[in-house]
Amino acid sequence: MHHGSREILLASALLEAGDTLSDGFDTAQYLQRLSDHCVEILGARAAGIMLIDGGEAVSLGVSSRQQDVALDLLAVQHHRGPCRDSYGTGRPVPPVSISVAHAASRWPDFTERALRHDIAATFAVPLRRRETLLGALNVFVPAVPEHGAPPEEDGGVLLAQVLADAAAVGLQNHRVYAQYRTLTGQLQGALASRVRIEQAKGMLAERWNTGVDQAFLALRQYARRHRLPLDEVATAVIDGSVDRDDLGDGPPRPW
């Protein structure tokens, strides 16, 4: 691939990796798109991303190219494999020959499956955001580079790490975004509930010509008696689905 074309593809991939702040965000589709970018930029046979939380794989996303193969090779890494090693150490697993790794009994289940799929070599890089590890990106390549450069100098590993780092930032940002959206929804719900209760209290106080505290006491006693949420009772009072006089014989007397 021409150097300039690779730069354009990488820039496009990085831009897409950061586009995660939306309600319609789909993790599986996001991981597949990043895996596709990795395959295209590196000229790999296939690629896949394993997200790990609490020691367990929580999501897998693989490239469209040789999708079944990549998914099989990620799924077999329950406890051992390039993804697990990279995630466990927080460092890249440099390109390694599958046949050499198999002969050395390194990742036996994974290498046996990889040989069955005619995979020649692989490497992995961690998905990390500062000190937080989210998973790993596994790349399946036609051969181990002949130059034998250390992972910190290998061009393919470096490019994969850039993509993985961008994905980690995007995923972390989406998690924060989703948490804030959930919190905002909860606060809005609580405020709306409080408004309904205040409105129901006012309606009862006006009907009974009494104080709002006594009206609230009637609402609460009715809710307890019928084992209903207070907000549900208040809503029923407002929309008239419960007769206000059914709350009791007028306002209760304070104890």
PDB file of N, CA and C in Angstrom, residues 13-18 20 30 34 127-128 160-173:
ATOM      1  N   ALA A  13      -9.648   6.160  10.088  1.00  0.00           N
ATOM      2  CA  ALA A  13      -9.929   5.196  11.153  1.00  0.00           C
ATOM      3  C   ALA A  13      -9.907   5.862  12.525  1.00  0.00           C
ATOM      4  N   LEU A  14      -8.948   6.743  12.748  1.00  0.00           N
ATOM      5  CA  LEU A  14      -8.838   7.423  14.039  1.00  0.00           C
ATOM      6  C   LEU A  14     -10.030   8.346  14.268  1.00  0.00           C
ATOM      7  N   LEU A  15     -10.471   8.998  13.213  1.00  0.00           N
ATOM      8  CA  LEU A  15     -11.649   9.871  13.327  1.00  0.00           C
ATOM      9  C   LEU A  15     -12.879   9.058  13.697  1.00  0.00           C
ATOM     10  N   GLU A  16     -13.030   7.925  13.057  1.00  0.00           N
ATOM     11  CA  GLU A  16     -14.180   7.065  13.343  1.00  0.00           C
ATOM     12  C   GLU A  16     -14.089   6.475  14.746  1.00  0.00           C
ATOM     13  N   ALA A  17     -12.871   6.183  15.199  1.00  0.00           N
ATOM     14  CA  ALA A  17     -12.698   5.600  16.531  1.00  0.00           C
ATOM     15  C   ALA A  17     -13.159   6.549  17.631  1.00  0.00           C
ATOM     16  N   GLY A  18     -13.073   7.844  17.374  1.00  0.00           N
ATOM     17  CA  GLY A  18     -13.479   8.814  18.386  1.00  0.00           C
ATOM     18  C   GLY A  18     -14.944   9.170  18.349  1.00  0.00           C
ATOM     19  N   THR A  20     -18.008   8.249  19.269  1.00  0.00           N
ATOM     20  CA  THR A  20     -18.750   7.313  20.129  1.00  0.00           C
ATOM     21  C   THR A  20     -19.805   7.989  21.000  1.00  0.00           C
ATOM     22  N   TYR A  30     -19.017  -1.127  16.137  1.00  0.00           N
ATOM     23  CA  TYR A  30     -17.829  -0.298  16.330  1.00  0.00           C
ATOM     24  C   TYR A  30     -16.559  -1.150  16.279  1.00  0.00           C
ATOM     25  N   LEU A  34     -13.455  -1.073  13.376  1.00  0.00           N
ATOM     26  CA  LEU A  34     -12.047  -0.882  13.712  1.00  0.00           C
ATOM     27  C   LEU A  34     -11.195  -2.067  13.251  1.00  0.00           C
ATOM     28  N   LEU A 127      -5.760  -2.757  24.407  1.00  0.00           N
ATOM     29  CA  LEU A 127      -6.613  -1.575  24.393  1.00  0.00           C
ATOM     30  C   LEU A 127      -6.486  -0.948  25.767  1.00  0.00           C
ATOM     31  N   ARG A 128      -5.841   0.202  25.840  1.00  0.00           N
ATOM     32  CA  ARG A 128      -5.567   0.791  27.130  1.00  0.00           C
ATOM     33  C   ARG A 128      -5.833   2.286  27.093  1.00  0.00           C
ATOM     34  N   ALA A 160      -1.045  -0.776  14.771  1.00  0.00           N
ATOM     35  CA  ALA A 160      -2.127  -1.444  15.488  1.00  0.00           C
ATOM     36  C   ALA A 160      -2.319  -0.834  16.871  1.00  0.00           C
ATOM     37  N   GLN A 161      -1.222  -0.465  17.529  1.00  0.00           N
ATOM     38  CA  GLN A 161      -1.326   0.128  18.857  1.00  0.00           C
ATOM     39  C   GLN A 161      -1.993   1.502  18.798  1.00  0.00           C
ATOM     40  N   VAL A 162      -1.685   2.264  17.749  1.00  0.00           N
ATOM     41  CA  VAL A 162      -2.345   3.562  17.577  1.00  0.00           C
ATOM     42  C   VAL A 162      -3.853   3.375  17.447  1.00  0.00           C
ATOM     43  N   LEU A 163      -4.278   2.404  16.635  1.00  0.00           N
ATOM     44  CA  LEU A 163      -5.707   2.121  16.482  1.00  0.00           C
ATOM     45  C   LEU A 163      -6.324   1.642  17.795  1.00  0.00           C
ATOM     46  N   ALA A 164      -5.599   0.778  18.501  1.00  0.00           N
ATOM     47  CA  ALA A 164      -6.106   0.249  19.772  1.00  0.00           C
ATOM     48  C   ALA A 164      -6.238   1.352  20.818  1.00  0.00           C
ATOM     49  N   ASP A 165      -5.255   2.253  20.861  1.00  0.00           N
ATOM     50  CA  ASP A 165      -5.321   3.364  21.811  1.00  0.00           C
ATOM     51  C   ASP A 165      -6.506   4.271  21.498  1.00  0.00           C
ATOM     52  N   ALA A 166      -6.737   4.530  20.207  1.00  0.00           N
ATOM     53  CA  ALA A 166      -7.868   5.365  19.809  1.00  0.00           C
ATOM     54  C   ALA A 166      -9.189   4.689  20.172  1.00  0.00           C
ATOM     55  N   ALA A 167      -9.248   3.375  19.983  1.00  0.00           N
ATOM     56  CA  ALA A 167     -10.462   2.644  20.341  1.00  0.00           C
ATOM     57  C   ALA A 167     -10.708   2.696  21.841  1.00  0.00           C
ATOM     58  N   ALA A 168      -9.643   2.580  22.631  1.00  0.00           N
ATOM     59  CA  ALA A 168      -9.790   2.633  24.090  1.00  0.00           C
ATOM     60  C   ALA A 168     -10.328   3.986  24.532  1.00  0.00           C
ATOM     61  N   VAL A 169      -9.824   5.066  23.915  1.00  0.00           N
ATOM     62  CA  VAL A 169     -10.320   6.404  24.240  1.00  0.00           C
ATOM     63  C   VAL A 169     -11.797   6.517  23.869  1.00  0.00           C
ATOM     64  N   GLY A 170     -12.137   6.049  22.666  1.00  0.00           N
ATOM     65  CA  GLY A 170     -13.527   6.115  22.225  1.00  0.00           C
ATOM     66  C   GLY A 170     -14.464   5.327  23.113  1.00  0.00           C
ATOM     67  N   LEU A 171     -14.066   4.115  23.482  1.00  0.00           N
ATOM     68  CA  LEU A 171     -14.906   3.272  24.334  1.00  0.00           C
ATOM     69  C   LEU A 171     -15.055   3.853  25.735  1.00  0.00           C
ATOM     70  N   GLN A 172     -13.948   4.385  26.266  1.00  0.00           N
ATOM     71  CA  GLN A 172     -13.994   4.978  27.598  1.00  0.00           C
ATOM     72  C   GLN A 172     -14.884   6.220  27.602  1.00  0.00           C
ATOM     73  N   ASN A 173     -14.773   7.026  26.562  1.00  0.00           N
ATOM     74  CA  ASN A 173     -15.616   8.216  26.464  1.00  0.00           C
ATOM     75  C   ASN A 173     -17.092   7.843  26.374  1.00  0.00           C
TER      76      ASN A 173
END
